Tab-separated table of N, CA and C and ligand atoms in Angstrom:
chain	number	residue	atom	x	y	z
A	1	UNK	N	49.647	4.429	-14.562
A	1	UNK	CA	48.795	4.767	-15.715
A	1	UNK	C	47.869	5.932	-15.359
A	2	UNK	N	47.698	7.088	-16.111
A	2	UNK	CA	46.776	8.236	-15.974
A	2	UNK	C	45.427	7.749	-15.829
A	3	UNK	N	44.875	8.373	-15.113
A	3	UNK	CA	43.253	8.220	-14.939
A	3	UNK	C	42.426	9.311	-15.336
A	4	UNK	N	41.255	9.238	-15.769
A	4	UNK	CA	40.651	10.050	-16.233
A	4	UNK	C	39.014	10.342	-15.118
A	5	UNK	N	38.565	10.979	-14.812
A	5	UNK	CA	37.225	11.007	-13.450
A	5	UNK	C	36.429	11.072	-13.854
A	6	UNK	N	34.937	10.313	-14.659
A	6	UNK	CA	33.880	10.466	-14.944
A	6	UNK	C	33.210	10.598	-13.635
A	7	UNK	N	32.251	11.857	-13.073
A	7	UNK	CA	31.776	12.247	-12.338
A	7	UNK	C	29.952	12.265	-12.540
A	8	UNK	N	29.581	11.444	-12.098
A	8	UNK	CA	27.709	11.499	-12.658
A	8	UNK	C	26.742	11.828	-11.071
A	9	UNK	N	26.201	12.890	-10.879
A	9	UNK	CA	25.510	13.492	-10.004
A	9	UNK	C	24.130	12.600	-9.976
A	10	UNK	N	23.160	13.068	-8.896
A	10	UNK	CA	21.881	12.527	-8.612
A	10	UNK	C	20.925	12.408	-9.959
A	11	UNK	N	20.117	11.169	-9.591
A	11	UNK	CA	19.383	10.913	-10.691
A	11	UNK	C	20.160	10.350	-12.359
A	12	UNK	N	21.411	10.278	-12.200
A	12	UNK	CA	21.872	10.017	-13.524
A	12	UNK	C	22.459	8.117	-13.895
A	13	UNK	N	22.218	7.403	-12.232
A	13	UNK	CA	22.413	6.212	-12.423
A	13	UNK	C	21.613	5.897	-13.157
A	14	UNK	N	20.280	6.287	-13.165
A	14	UNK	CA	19.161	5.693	-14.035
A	14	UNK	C	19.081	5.750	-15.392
A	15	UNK	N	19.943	6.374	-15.813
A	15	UNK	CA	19.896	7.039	-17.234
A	15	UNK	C	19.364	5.887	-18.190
A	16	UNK	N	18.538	5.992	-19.279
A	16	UNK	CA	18.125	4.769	-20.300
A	16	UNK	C	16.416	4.778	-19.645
A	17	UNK	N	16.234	4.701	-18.568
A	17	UNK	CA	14.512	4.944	-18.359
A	17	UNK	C	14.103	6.151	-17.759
A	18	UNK	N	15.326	6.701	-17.358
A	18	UNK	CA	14.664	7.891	-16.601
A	18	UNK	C	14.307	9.460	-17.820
A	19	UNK	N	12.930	9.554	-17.886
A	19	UNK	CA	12.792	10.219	-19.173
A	19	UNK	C	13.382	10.423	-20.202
A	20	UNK	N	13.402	9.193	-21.228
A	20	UNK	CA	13.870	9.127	-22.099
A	20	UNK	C	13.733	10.115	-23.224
A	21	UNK	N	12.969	10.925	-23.272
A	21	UNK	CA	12.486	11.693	-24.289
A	21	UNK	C	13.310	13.230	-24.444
A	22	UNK	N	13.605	13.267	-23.116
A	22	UNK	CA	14.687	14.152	-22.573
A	22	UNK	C	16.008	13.441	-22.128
A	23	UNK	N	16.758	12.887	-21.877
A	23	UNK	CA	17.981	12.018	-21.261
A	23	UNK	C	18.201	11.214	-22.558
A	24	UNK	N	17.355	10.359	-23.526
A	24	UNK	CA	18.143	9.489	-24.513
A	24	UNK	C	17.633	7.906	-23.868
A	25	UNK	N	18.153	7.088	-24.613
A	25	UNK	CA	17.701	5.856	-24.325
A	25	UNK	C	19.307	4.996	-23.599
A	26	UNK	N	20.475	5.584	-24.002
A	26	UNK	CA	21.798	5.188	-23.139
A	26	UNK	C	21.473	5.080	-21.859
A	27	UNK	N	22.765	4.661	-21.121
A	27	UNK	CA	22.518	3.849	-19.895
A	27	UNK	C	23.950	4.595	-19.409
A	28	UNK	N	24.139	4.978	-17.935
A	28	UNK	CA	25.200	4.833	-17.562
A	28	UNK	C	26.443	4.006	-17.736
A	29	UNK	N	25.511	2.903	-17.998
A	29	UNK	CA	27.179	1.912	-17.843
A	29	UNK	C	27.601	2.367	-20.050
A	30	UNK	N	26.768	2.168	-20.366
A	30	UNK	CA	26.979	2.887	-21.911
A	30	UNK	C	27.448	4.016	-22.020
A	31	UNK	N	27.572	4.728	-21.729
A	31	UNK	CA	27.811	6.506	-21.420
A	31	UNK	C	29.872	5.978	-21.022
A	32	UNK	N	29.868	5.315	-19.701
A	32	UNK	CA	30.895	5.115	-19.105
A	32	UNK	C	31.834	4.033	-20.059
A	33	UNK	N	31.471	3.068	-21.149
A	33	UNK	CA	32.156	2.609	-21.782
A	33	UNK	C	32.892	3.079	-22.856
A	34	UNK	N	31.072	4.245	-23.665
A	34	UNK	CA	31.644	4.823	-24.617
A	34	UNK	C	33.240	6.003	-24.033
A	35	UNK	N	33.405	6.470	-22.892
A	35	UNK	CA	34.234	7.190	-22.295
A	35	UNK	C	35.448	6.280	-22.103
A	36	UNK	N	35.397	5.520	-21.914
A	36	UNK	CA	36.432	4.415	-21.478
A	36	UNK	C	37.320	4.111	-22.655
A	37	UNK	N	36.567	3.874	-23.929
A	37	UNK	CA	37.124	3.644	-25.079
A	37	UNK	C	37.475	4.603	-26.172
A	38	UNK	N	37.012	6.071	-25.235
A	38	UNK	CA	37.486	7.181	-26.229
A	38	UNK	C	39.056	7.707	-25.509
A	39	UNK	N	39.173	7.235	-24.646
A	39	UNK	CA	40.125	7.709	-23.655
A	39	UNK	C	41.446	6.049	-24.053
A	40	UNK	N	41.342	5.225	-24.201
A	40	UNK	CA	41.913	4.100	-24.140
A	40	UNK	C	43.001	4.285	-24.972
A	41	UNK	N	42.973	4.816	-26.509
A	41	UNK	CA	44.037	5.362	-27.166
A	41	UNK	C	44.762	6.158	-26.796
A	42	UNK	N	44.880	6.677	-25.442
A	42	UNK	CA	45.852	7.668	-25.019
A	42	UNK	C	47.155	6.373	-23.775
A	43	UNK	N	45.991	5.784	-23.801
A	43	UNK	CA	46.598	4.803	-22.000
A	43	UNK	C	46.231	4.823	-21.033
A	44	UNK	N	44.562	5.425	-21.003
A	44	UNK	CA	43.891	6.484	-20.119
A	44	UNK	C	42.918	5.304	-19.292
A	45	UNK	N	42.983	5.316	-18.144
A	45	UNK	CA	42.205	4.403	-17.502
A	45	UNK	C	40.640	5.425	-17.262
A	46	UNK	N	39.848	4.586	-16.706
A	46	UNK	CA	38.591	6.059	-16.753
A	46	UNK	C	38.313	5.165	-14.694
A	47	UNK	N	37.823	6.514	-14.266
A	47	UNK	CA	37.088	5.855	-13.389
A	47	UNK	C	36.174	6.682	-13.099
A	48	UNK	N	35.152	5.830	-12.561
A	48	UNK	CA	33.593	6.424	-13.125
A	48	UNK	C	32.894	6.281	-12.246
A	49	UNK	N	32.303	7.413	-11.313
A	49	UNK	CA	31.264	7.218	-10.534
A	49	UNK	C	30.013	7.932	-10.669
A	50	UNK	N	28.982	7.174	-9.916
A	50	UNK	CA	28.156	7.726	-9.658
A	50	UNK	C	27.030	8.265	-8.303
A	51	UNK	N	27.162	9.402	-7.980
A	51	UNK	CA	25.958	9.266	-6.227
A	51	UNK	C	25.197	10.349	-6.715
A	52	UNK	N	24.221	9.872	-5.710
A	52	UNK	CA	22.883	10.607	-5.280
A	52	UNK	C	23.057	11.634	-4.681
A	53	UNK	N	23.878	11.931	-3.783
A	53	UNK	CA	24.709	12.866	-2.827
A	53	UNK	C	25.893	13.959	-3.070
A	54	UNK	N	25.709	14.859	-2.493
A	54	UNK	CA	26.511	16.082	-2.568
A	54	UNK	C	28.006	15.737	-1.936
A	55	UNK	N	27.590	15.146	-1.142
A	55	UNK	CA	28.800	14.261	-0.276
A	55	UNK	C	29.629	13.547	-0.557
A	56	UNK	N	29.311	12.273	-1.124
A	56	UNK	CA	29.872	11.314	-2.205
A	56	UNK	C	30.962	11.928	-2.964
A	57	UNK	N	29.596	12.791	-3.465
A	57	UNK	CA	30.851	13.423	-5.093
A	57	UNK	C	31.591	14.099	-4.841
A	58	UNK	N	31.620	14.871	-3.270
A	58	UNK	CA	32.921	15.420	-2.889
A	58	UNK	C	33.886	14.488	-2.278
A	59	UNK	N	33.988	13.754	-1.424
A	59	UNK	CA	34.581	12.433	-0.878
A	59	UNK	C	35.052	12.214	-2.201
A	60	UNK	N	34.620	11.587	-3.325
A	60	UNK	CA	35.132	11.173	-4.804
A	60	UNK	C	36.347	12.060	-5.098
A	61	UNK	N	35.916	13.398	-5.315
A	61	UNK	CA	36.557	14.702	-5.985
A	61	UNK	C	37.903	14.317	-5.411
A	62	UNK	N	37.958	14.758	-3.653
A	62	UNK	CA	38.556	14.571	-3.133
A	62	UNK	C	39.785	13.416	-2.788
A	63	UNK	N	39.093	11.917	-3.239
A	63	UNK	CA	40.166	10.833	-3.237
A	63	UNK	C	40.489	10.770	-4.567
A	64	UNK	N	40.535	11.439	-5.310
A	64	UNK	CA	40.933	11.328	-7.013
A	64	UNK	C	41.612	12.734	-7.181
A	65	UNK	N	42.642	13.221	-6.807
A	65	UNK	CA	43.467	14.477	-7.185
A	65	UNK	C	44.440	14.198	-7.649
A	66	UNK	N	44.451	12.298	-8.382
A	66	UNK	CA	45.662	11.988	-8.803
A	66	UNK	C	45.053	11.656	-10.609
A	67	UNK	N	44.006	12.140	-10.471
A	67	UNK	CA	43.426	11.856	-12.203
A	67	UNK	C	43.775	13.245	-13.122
A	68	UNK	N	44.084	13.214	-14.058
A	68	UNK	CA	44.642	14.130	-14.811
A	68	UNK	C	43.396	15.085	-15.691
A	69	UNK	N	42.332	14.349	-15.709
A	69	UNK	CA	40.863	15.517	-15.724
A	69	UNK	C	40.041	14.712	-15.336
A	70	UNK	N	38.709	15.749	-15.781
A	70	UNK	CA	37.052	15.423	-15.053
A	70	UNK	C	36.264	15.771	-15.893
A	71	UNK	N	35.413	14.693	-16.417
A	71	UNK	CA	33.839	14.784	-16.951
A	71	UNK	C	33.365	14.790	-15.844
A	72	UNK	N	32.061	15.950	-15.654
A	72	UNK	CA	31.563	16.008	-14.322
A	72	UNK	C	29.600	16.559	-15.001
A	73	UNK	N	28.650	15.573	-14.740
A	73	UNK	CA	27.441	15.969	-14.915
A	73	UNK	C	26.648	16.212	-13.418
A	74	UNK	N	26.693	17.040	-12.625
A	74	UNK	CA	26.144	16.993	-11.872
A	74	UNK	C	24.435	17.304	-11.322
A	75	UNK	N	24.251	17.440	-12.163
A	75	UNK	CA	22.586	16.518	-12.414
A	75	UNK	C	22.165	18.311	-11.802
A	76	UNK	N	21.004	18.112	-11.145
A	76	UNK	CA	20.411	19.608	-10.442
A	76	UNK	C	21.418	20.175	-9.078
A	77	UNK	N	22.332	19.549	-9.211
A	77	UNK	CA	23.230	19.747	-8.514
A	77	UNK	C	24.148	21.400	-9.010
A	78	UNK	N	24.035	21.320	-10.490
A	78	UNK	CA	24.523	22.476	-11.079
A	78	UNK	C	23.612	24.144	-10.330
A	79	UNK	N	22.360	23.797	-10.225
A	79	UNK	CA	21.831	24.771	-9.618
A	79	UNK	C	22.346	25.526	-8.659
A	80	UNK	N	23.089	24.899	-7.504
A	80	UNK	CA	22.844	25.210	-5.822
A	80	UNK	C	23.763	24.619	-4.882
A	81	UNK	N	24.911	23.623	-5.730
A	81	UNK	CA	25.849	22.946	-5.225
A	81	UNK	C	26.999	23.706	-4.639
A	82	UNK	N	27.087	24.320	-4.032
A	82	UNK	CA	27.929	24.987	-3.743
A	82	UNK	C	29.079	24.305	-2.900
A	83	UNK	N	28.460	23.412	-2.213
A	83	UNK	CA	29.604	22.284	-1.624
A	83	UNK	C	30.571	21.856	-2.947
A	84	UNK	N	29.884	21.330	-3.955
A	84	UNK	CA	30.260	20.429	-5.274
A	84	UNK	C	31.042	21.496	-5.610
A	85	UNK	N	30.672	23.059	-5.804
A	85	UNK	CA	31.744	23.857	-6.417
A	85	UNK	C	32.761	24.043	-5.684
A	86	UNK	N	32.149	23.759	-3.876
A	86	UNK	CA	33.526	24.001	-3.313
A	86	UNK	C	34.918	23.273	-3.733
A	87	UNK	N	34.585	21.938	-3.623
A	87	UNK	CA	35.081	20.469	-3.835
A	87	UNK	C	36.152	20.630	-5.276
A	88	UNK	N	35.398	21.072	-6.251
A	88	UNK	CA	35.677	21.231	-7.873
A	88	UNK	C	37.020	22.406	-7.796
A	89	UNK	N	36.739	23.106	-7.441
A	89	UNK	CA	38.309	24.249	-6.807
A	89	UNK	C	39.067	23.772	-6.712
A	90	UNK	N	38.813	22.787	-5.835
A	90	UNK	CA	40.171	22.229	-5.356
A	90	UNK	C	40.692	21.387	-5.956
A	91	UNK	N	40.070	20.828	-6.857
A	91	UNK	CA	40.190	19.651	-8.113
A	91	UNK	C	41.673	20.157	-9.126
A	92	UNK	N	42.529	19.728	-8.656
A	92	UNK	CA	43.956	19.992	-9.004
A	92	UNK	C	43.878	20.006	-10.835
A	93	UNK	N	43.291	19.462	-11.788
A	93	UNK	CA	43.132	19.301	-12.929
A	93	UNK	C	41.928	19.913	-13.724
A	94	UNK	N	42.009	20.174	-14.947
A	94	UNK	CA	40.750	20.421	-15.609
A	94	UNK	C	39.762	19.650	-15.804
A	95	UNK	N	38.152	20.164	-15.644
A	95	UNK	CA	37.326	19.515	-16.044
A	95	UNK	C	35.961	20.266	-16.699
A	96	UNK	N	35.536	19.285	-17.367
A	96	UNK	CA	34.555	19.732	-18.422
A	96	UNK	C	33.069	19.407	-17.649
A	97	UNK	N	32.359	20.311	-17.318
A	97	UNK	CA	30.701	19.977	-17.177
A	97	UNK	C	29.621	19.658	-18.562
A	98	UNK	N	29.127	18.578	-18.475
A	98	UNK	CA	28.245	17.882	-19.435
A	98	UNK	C	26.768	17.868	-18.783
A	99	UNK	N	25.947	18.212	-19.819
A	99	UNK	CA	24.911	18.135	-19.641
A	99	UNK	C	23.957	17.387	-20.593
A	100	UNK	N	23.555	16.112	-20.610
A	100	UNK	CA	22.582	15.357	-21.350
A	100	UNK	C	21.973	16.470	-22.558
A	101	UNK	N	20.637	17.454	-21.639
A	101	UNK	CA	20.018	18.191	-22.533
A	101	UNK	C	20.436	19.362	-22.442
A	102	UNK	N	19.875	20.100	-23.171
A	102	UNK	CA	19.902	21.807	-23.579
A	102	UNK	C	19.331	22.651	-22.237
A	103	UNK	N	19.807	22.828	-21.143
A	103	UNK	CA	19.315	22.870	-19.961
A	103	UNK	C	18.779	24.781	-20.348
A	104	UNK	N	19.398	25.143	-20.967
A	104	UNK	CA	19.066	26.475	-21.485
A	104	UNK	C	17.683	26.161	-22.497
A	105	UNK	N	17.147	25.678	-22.750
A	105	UNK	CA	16.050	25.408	-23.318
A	105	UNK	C	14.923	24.967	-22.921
A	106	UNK	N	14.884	24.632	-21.646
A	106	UNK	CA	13.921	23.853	-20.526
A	106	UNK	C	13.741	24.934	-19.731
A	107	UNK	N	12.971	24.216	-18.400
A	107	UNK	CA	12.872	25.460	-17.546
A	107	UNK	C	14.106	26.529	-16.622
A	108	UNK	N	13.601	27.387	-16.469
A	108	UNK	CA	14.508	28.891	-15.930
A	108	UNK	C	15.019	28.029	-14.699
A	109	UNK	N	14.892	27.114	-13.817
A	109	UNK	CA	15.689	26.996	-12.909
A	109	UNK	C	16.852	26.168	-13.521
A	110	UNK	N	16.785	25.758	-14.567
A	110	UNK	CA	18.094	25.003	-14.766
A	110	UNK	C	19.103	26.084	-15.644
A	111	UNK	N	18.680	27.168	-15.661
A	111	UNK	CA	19.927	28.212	-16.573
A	111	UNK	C	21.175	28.373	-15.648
A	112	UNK	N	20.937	27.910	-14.346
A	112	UNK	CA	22.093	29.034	-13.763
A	112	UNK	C	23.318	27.673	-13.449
A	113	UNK	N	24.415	27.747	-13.863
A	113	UNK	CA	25.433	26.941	-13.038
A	113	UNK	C	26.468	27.183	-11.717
A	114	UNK	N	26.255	27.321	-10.619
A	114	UNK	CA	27.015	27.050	-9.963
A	114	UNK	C	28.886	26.526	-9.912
A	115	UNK	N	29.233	25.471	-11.330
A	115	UNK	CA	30.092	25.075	-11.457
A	115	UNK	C	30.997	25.440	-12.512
A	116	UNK	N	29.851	26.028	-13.144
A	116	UNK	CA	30.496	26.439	-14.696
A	116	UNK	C	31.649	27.360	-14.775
A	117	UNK	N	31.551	28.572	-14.019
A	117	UNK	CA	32.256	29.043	-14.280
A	117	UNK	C	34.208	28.677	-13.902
A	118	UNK	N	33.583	27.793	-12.992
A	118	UNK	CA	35.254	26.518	-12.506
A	118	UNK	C	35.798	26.201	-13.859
A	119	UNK	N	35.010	25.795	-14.819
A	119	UNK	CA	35.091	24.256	-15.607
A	119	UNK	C	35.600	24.927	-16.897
A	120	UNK	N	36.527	23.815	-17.709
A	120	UNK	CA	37.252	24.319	-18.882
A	120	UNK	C	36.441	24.561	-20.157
A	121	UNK	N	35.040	24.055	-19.715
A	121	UNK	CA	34.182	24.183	-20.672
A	121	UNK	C	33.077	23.604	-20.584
A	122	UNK	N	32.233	23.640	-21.470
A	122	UNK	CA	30.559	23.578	-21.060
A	122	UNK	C	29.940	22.600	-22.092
A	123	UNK	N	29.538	21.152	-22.084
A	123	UNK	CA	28.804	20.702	-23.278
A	123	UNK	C	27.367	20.084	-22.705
A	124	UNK	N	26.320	21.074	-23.956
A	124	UNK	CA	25.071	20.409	-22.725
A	124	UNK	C	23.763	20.245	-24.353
A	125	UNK	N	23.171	19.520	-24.320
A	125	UNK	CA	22.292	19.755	-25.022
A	125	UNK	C	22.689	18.439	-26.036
A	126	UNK	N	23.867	17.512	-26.226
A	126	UNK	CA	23.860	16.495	-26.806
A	126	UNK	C	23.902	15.589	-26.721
A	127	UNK	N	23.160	14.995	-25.739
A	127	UNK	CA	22.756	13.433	-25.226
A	127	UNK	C	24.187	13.036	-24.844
A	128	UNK	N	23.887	11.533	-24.596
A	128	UNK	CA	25.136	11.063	-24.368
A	128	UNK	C	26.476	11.411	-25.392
A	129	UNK	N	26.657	11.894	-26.196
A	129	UNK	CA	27.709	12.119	-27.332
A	129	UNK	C	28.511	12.897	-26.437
A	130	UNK	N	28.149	13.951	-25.802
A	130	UNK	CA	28.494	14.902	-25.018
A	130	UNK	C	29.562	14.739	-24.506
A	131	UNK	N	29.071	13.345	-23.720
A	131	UNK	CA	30.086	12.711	-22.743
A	131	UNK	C	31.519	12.341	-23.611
A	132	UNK	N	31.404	11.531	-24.698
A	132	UNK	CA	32.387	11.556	-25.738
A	132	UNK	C	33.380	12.860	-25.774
A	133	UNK	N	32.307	13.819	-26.181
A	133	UNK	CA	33.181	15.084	-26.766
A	133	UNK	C	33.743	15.783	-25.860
A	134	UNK	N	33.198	15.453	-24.522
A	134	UNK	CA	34.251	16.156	-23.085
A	134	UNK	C	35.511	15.497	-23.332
A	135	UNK	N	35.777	13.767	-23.018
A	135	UNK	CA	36.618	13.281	-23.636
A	135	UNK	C	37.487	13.633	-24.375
A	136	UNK	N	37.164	13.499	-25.572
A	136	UNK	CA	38.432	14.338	-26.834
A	136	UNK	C	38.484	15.708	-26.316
A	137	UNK	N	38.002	16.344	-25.639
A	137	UNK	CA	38.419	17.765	-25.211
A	137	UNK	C	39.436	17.663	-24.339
A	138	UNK	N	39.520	16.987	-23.418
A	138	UNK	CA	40.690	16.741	-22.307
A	138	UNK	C	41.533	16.434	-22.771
A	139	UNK	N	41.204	15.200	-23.949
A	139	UNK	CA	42.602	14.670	-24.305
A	139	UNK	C	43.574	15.367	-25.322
A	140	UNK	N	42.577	16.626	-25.532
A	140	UNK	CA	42.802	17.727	-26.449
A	140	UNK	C	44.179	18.406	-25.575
A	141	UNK	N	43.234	18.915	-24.627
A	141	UNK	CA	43.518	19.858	-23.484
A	141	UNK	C	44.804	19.268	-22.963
A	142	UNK	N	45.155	17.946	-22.585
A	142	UNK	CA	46.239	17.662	-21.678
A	142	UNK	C	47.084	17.037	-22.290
A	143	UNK	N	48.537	17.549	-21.949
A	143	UNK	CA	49.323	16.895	-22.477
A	143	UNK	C	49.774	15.641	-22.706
A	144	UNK	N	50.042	14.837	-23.448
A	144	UNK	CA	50.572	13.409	-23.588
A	144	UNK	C	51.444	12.877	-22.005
B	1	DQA	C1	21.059	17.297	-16.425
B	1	DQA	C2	20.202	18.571	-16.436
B	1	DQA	C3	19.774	18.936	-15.028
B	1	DQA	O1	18.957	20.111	-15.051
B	1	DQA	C4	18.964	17.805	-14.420
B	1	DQA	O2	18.627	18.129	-13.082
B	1	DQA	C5	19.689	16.511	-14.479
B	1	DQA	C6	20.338	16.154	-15.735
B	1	DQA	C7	21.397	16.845	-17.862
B	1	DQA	O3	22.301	16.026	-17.997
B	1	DQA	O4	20.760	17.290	-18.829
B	1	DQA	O5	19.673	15.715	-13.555
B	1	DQA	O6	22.278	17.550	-15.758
């Protein structure tokens, strides 16, 4: 059965208290269901992690080159990750970078991505929905 890689960077386990006013009131494990069940009509298993670490999420990247794409939020990691972009290269499949908020609308250190220019596309600025609409983009994107 195809797998699909939800990828969630530092600071995003917390999601639902961690400034809600900016992040939304969803929860990771909410974020990861709503993904689970947008993907399920295809046959699409999801697997979904989350670390604190630059490391992790490459170790992850790395034991998953058998998933057919990637939702990938990598939190301030987008800044300066250059390991994470290394990692993402090599990521045999397409993937979409999500971003909770409008990171272009906040402060100047969060304009620049590191990963973006890897990634099949860019959704940032719509809360958890986001995560959804990476979803139907892949399943857009990849063939049956
Ligand atoms: C974020 C935006 C980043 O600037 C921030 O460091 C995060 C979350 C978002 O989803 O809006 O951790 O990636």
């Amino acid at each position: 059965m195809s797998r699909i890689l939800l990828l969630n960077g530092p600071n995003l386990g917390i999601l639902g208290k961690r400034e809600p006013e900016i992040y939304g009131t969803a929860t990771l494990s909410d974020i990861e269901a709503a993904v689970a069940a947008e993907v399920a009509g295809r046959g699409w298993k999801l697997a979904a992690y989350q670390h604190e670490s630059e490391g992790e999420l490459i170790h992850t990247i790395q034991d998953n080159y058998d998933t057919v794409g990637a939702i990938v939020n990598p939190g301030a990691l987008m800044i300066a990750g250059w390991s994470l972009r290394d990692a993402l290269a090599s990521y045999p499949a397409p993937f979409i970078e999500v971003h909770l908020s409008n990171v272009w609308a906040r402060e100047s250190f969060r304009h620049e991505s590191v990963l973006a220019p890897l990634a099949t596309g860019l959704i940032a600025g719509l809360g958890a929905f986001g995560y959804q609409l990476a979803a139907r983009a892949l399943l857009e994107r990849i063939p049956a």
